XYZ file of C-alpha atoms in Angstrom:
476
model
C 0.000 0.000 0.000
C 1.214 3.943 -0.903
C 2.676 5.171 2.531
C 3.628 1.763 4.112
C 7.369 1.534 2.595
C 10.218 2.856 4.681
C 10.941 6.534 4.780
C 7.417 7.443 3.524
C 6.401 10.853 5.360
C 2.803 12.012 5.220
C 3.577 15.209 4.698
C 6.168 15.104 1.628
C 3.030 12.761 0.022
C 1.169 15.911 0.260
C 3.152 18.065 -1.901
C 1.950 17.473 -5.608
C 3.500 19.796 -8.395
C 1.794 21.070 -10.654
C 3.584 19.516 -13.842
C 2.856 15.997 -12.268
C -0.827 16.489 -11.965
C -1.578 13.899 -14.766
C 0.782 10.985 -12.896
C -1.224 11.919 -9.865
C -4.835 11.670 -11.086
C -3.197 8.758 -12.278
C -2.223 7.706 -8.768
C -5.640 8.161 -7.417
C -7.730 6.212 -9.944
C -5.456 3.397 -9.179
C -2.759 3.650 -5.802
C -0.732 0.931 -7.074
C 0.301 3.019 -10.323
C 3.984 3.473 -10.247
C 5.046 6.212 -13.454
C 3.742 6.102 -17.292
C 6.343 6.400 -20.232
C 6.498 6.537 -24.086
C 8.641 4.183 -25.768
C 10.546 5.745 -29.209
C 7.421 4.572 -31.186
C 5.025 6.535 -29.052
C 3.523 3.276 -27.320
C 2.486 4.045 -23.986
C 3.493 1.859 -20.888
C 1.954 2.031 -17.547
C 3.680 0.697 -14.691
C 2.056 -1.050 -11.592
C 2.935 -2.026 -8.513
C 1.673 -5.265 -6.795
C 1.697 -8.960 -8.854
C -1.829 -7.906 -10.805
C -0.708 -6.588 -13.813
C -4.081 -5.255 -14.977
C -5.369 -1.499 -14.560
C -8.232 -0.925 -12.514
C -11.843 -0.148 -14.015
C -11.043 3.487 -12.370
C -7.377 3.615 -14.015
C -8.912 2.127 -17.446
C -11.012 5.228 -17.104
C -8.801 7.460 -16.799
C -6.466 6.574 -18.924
C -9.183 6.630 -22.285
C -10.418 10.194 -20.629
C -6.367 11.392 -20.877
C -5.775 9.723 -24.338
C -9.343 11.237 -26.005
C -10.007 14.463 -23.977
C -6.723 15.287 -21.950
C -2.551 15.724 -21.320
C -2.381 12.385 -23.264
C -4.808 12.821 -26.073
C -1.412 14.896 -27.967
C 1.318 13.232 -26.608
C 2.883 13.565 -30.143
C 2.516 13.643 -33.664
C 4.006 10.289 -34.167
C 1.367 8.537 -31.434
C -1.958 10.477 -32.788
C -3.592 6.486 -33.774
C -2.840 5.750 -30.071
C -6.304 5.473 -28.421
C -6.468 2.618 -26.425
C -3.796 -0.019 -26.399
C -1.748 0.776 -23.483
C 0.655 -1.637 -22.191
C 1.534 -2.518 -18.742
C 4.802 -3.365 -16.223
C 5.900 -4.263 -13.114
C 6.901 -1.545 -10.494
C 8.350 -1.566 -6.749
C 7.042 1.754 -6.475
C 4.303 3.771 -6.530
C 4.437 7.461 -8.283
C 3.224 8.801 -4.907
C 6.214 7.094 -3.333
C 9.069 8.072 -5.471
C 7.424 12.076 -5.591
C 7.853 11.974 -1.401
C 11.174 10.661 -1.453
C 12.115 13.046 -4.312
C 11.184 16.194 -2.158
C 13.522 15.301 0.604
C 16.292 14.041 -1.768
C 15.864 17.908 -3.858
C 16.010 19.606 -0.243
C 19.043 17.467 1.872
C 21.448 16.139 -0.996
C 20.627 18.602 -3.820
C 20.013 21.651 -1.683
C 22.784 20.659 0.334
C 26.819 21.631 0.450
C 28.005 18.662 1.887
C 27.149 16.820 -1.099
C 28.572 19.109 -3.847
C 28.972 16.321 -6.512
C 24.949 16.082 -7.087
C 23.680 18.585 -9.880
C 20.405 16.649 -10.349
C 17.427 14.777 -9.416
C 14.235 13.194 -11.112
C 11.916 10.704 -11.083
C 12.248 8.351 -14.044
C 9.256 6.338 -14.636
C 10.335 4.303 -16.757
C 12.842 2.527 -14.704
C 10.403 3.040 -11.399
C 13.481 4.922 -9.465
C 14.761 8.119 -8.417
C 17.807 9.289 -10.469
C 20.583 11.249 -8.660
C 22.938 13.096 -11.055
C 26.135 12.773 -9.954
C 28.949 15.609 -11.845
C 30.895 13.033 -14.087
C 34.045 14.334 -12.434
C 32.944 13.101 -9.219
C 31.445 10.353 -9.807
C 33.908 7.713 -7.911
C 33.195 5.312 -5.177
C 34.119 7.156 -2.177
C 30.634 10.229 -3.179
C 28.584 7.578 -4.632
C 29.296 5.369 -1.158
C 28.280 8.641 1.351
C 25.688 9.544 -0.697
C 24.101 6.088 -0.398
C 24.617 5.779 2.734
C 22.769 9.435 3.890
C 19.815 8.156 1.923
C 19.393 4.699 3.512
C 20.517 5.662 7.331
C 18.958 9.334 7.414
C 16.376 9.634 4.518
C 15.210 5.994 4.887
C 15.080 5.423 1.785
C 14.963 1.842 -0.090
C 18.431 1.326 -1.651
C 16.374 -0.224 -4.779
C 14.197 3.380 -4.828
C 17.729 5.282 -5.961
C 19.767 5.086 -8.629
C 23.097 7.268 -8.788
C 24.464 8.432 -12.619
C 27.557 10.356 -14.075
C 25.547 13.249 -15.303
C 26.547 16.425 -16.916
C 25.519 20.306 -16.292
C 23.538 22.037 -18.197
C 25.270 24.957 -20.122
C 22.574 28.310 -20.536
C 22.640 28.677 -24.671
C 23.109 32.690 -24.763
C 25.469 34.808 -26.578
C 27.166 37.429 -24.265
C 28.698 40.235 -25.164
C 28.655 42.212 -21.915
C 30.770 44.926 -22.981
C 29.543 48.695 -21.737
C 25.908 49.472 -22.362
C 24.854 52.461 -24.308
C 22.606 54.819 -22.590
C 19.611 54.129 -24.104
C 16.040 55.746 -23.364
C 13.426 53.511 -24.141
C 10.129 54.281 -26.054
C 6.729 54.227 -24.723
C 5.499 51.161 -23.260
C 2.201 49.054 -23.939
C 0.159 49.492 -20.811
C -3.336 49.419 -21.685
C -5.677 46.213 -22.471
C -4.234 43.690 -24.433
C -6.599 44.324 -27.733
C -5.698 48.061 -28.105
C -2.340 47.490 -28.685
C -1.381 47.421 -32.402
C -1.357 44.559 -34.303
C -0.708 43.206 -37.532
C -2.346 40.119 -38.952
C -0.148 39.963 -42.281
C 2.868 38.215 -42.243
C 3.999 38.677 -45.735
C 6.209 41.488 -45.262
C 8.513 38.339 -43.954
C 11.289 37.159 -45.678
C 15.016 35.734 -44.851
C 15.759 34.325 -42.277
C 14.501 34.266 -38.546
C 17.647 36.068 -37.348
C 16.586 39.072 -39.821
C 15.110 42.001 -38.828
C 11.370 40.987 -39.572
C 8.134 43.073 -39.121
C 5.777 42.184 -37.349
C 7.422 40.491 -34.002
C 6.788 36.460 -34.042
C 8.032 34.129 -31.320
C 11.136 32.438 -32.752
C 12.592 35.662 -34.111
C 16.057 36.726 -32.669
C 16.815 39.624 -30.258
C 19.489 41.485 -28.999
C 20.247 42.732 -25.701
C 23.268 45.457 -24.052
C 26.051 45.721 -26.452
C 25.790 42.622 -29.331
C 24.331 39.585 -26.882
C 21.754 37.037 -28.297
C 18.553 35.108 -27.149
C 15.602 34.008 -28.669
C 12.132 35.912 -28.975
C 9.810 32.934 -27.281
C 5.942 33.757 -26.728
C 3.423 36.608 -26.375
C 0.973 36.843 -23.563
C -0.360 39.737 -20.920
C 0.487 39.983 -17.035
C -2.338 42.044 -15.709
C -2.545 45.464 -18.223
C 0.695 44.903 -19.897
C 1.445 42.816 -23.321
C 4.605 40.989 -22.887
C 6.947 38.547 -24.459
C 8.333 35.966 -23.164
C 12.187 34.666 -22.934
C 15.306 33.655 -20.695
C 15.706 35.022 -17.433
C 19.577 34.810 -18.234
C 19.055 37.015 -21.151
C 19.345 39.852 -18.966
C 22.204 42.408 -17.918
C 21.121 41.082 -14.381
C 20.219 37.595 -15.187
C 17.525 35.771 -12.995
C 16.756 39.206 -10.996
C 14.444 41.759 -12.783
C 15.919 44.912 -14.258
C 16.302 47.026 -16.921
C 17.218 45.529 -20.133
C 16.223 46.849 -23.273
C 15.604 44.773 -26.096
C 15.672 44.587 -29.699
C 14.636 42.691 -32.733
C 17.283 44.164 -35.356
C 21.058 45.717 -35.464
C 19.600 48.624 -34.125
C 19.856 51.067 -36.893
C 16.189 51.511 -37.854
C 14.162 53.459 -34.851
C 11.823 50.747 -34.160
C 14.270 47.967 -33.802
C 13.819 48.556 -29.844
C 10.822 46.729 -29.258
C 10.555 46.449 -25.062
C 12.645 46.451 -21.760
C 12.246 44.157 -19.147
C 8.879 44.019 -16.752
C 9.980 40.971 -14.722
C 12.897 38.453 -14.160
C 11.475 36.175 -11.950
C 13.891 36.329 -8.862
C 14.278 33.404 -7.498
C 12.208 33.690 -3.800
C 12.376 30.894 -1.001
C 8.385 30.870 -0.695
C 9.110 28.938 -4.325
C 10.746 26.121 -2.562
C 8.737 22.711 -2.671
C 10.589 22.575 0.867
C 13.462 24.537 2.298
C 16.739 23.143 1.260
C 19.590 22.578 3.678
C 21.690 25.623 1.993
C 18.828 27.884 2.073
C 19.416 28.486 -1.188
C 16.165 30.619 -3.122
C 14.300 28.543 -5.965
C 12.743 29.207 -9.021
C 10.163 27.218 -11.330
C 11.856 28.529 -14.912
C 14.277 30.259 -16.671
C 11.608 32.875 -17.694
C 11.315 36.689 -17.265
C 8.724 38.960 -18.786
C 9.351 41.898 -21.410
C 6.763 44.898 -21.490
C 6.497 45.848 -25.542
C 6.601 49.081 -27.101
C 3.058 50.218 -27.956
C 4.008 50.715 -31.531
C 6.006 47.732 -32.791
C 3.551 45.957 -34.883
C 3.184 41.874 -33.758
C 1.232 38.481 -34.163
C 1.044 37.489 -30.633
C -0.441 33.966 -31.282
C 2.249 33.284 -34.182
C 5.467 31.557 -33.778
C 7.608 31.691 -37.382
C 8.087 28.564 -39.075
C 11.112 27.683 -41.433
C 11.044 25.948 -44.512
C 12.095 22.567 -42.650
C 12.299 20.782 -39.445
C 15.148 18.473 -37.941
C 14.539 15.429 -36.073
C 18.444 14.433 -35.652
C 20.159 15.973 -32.595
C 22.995 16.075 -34.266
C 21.777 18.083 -37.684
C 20.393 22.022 -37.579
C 16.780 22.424 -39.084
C 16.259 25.465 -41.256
C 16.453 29.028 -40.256
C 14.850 30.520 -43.330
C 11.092 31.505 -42.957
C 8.956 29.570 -45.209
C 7.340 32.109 -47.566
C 3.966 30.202 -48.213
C 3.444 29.141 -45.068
C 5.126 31.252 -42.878
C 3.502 30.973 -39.382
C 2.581 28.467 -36.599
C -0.531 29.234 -34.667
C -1.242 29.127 -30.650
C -4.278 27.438 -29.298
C -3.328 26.614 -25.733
C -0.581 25.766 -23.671
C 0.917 21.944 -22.324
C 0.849 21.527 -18.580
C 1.477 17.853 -18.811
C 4.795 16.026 -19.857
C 5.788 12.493 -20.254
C 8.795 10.825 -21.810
C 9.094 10.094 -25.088
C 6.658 12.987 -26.095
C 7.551 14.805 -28.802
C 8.234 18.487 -28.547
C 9.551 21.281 -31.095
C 11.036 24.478 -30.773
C 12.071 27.380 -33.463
C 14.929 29.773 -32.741
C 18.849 30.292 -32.274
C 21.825 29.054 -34.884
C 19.532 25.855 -35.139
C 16.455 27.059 -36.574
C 13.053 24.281 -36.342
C 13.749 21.348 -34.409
C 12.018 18.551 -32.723
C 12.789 15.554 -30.575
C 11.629 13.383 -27.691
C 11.563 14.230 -23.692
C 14.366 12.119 -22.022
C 13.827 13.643 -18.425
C 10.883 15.111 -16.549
C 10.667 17.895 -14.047
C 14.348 17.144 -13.058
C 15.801 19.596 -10.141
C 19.456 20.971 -10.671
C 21.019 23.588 -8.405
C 22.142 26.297 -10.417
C 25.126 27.418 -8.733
C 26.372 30.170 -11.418
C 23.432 32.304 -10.180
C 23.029 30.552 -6.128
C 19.272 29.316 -6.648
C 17.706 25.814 -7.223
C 15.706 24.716 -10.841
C 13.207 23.200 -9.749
C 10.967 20.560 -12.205
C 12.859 21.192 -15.642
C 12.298 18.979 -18.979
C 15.281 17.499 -20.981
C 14.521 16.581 -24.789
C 16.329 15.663 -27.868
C 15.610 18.530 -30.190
C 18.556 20.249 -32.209
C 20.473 23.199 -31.009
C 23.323 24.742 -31.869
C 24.316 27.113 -28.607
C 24.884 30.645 -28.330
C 21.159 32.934 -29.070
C 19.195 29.462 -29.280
C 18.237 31.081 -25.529
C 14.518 31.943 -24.958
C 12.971 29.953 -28.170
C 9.605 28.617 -27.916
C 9.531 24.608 -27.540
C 5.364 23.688 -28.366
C 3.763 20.677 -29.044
C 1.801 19.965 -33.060
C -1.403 19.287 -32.781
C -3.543 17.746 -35.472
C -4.721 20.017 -37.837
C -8.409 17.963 -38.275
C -8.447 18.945 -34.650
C -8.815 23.067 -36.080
C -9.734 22.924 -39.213
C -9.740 26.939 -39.481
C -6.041 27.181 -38.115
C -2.812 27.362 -39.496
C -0.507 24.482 -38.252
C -1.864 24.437 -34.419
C 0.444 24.189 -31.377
C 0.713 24.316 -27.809
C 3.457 26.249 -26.055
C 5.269 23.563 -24.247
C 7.611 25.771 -22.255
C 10.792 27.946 -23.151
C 14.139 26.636 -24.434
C 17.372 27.857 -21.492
C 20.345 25.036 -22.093
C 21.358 22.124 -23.519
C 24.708 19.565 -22.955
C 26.772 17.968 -25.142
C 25.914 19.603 -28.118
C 28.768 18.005 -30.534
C 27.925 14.505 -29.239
C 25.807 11.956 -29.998
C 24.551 11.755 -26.551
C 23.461 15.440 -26.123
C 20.338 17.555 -25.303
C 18.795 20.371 -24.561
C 16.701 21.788 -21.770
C 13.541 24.103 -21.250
C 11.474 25.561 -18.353
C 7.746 23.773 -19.068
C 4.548 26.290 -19.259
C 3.977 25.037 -15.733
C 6.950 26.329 -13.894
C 6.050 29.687 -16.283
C 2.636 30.149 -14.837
C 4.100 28.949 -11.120
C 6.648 31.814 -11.134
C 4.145 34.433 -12.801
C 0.994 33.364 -11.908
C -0.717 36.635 -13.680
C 0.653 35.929 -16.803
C -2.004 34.390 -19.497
C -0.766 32.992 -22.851
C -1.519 34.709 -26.076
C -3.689 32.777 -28.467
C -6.620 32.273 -30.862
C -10.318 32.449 -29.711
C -12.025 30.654 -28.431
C -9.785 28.912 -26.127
C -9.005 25.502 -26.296
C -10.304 23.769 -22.976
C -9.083 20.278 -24.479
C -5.060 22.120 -23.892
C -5.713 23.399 -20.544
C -7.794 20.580 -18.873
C -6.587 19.350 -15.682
C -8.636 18.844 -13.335
């Protein structure tokens, strides 16, 4: 039974995040479900605890309700003939379980100095164990031995509940160039409703490529920052009365604390390539901590901070560019030149809800249009460049090629029958930060999921076609 195993603390079993809502609803149609995966195919595997390797009525129920109406029914483009057939494993332990143990693991060993050789921690469902990233330089017998024994004589924790890797940080993908800053006094900002700021509907003033100056602003497009640095445009939304975009929190003269940054889409030789300065940079707070860490270090939910737009820079706030061709190799750049026929992807909702092997795409950087699968779920890594914890972060195999790549969208397809009056449909998945390994076979990148987003800005509301999609934001 969930709670009975050694170590397992009441109140850590209360603590649900908000990006694991579907493994919990999960959890309670059935308490001896254990984690739920994608294999590269897109076939969905359920894992159970207990020697009855059949789902529950309730958990049957579910499940169909996820894959038809919910965070499963566009798990990715290669699954969409996935309704029903889900197959089914053996687990030691439940999802509710491994999230409890996770919490304390994130707060004592993570959050902690004594055990500087861990970078990262995660729940991996498909092996039915809590991963422990240990930094590949350090990763000898003599940490790997303390480490196990702090979890098994003061967490508690089942020895078969933990499994320790050679893992490898996660590099931010920005350009710097923090030379001296000009000056610069910036132009009126959007303050009003969100529909009386100007917009404009016609993209075929586009052409080149998506590190071009283009008119109007599209997420994917690059931007500039102080002297010559480069990110990513991601997303458009409001926070209260102000339009903003979306990008990195590191894409900032003061990265992860909000200033006064002033951005641009262009060289900046045309008056309007200035198109906002930073509203918010999400500074990292300890009332974000899932539970105080040992370090008292502050925590954060994404790499995200909020731009406030000029009033007049023109703008399709539910567009994201799209390029003439996508890459599915992680080793191979997709294309960075805007497709002049069919130039745009449209928004229609946002993806709170992550499994791996889901397929996920993003547009930006030296890379261009990418996609791959999720490898790693709402990992936790301690950031110690800026002295803050990442909390609940999403690896995936998409393409990128480093420096500017910073701040791109990453969305989800959807099927076009699905909105039959859009232009390729998507769902903003989150916002591209890092990757690792980028010349090896073995690589990927990393973004901040739409959850951790709306956790650290919890005004903030997506921009995106009408009517709303409830089928993209369903999770109750």
């Amino acid at each position: 039974m969930p709670g009975n195993s050694p170590g397992f603390e009441e109140t850590w079993a209360q603590t649900r995040r908000s990006a694991e809502q579907l493994q919990h609803r999960l959890n309670d149609a059935d308490e001896r479900f254990a984690g739920i995966f994608a294999d590269d195919a897109g076939q969905l595997t359920i894992r159970l605890t207990g020697s009855a390797m059949q789902a529950s009525p309730a958990l049957e129920a579910r499940l169909q309700r996820e894959l038809q109406h919910g965070s499963l029914r566009h798990i990715s483009a290669r699954s969409a003939g996935i309704t029903a057939q889900v197959y089914e494993a053996a687990a030691d332990f439940t999802f509710r379980e491994l999230a409890a143990w996770r919490e304390q693991v994130t707060a004592r060993l993570l959050g902690s100095s004594r055990f500087p050789a861990v970078i990262s921690v995660f729940i991996d469902e498909a092996e039915n164990h809590i991963a422990i990233g240990i930094d590949a330089g350090q990763f000898h017998a003599r940490s790997r031995a303390e480490i196990h024994d702090f979890l098994t004589h003061t967490l508690d924790i089942p020895p078969d509940a933990v499994h320790l890797f050679a893992d490898e940080p996660d590099v931010e993908d920005v350009f710097l160039n923090h030379t001296t800053v000009p000056d610069f006094r910036t132009k009126q900002i959007a303050s009003q409703e969100f529909g009386l700021l100007t917009e404009d509907t016609d993209p075929g003033n586009w052409s080149g490529s998506i590190q071009d100056r283009q008119r109007p602003l599209a997420g994917g497009l690059r931007i500039r920052y102080g002297s010559s640095s480069l990110c990513t445009m991601g997303f458009f939304g409001t926070s209260g009365d102000r339009e903003v975009m979306v990008t990195n929190a590191h894409c900032s003269e003061l990265p992860h604390r909000t200033g006064n940054t002033i951005y641009w889409q262009g060289a900046r030789d045309n008056d309007d390539d200035e198109i906002g300065i930073e509203y918010d940079g999400g500074d990292p707070s300890m009332e974000a901590c899932v539970e105080i860490n040992d370090d008292c270090w502050p925590c954060k939910w994404s790499d995200a901070s909020l731009v406030q737009l000029n009033v007049e820079v023109p703008r399709l706030p539910a567009n994201i560019v799209k390029t003439t061709g996508v890459s599915e190799d992680w080793m191979t750049n997709g294309s960075l030149v805007i497709n002049p026929t069919d130039p745009v992807f449209t928004v229609v909702g946002q993806e709170l809800s992550f499994i791996q092997g889901m397929e996920v795409h993003k547009v930006g950087g030296n890379s261009g249009w990418s996609a791959g699968l999720v490898t790693r779920v709402c990992y936790d890594s301690r950031r110690s460049s800026h002295r803050f914890m990442l909390q609940c972060q999403n690896r995936a195999r998409y393409s990128t090629d480093g420096g500017g790549t910073s701040g791109s969208p990453v969305f989800v397809r959807l099927p076009e029958s699905s909105f039959p009056d859009v232009s390729n449909p998507v769902a903003i998945a989150g916002i591209h930060w890092g990757s690792s390994g980028r010349d090896t076979p073995g690589g990927y990148s990393v973004f901040s999921p739409m959850s951790g987003i709306l956790a650290d800005f919890p005004e903030f509301e997506i921009a995106r076609v009408e009517p709303p999609v409830s089928a993209m934001m369903w999770d109750e």
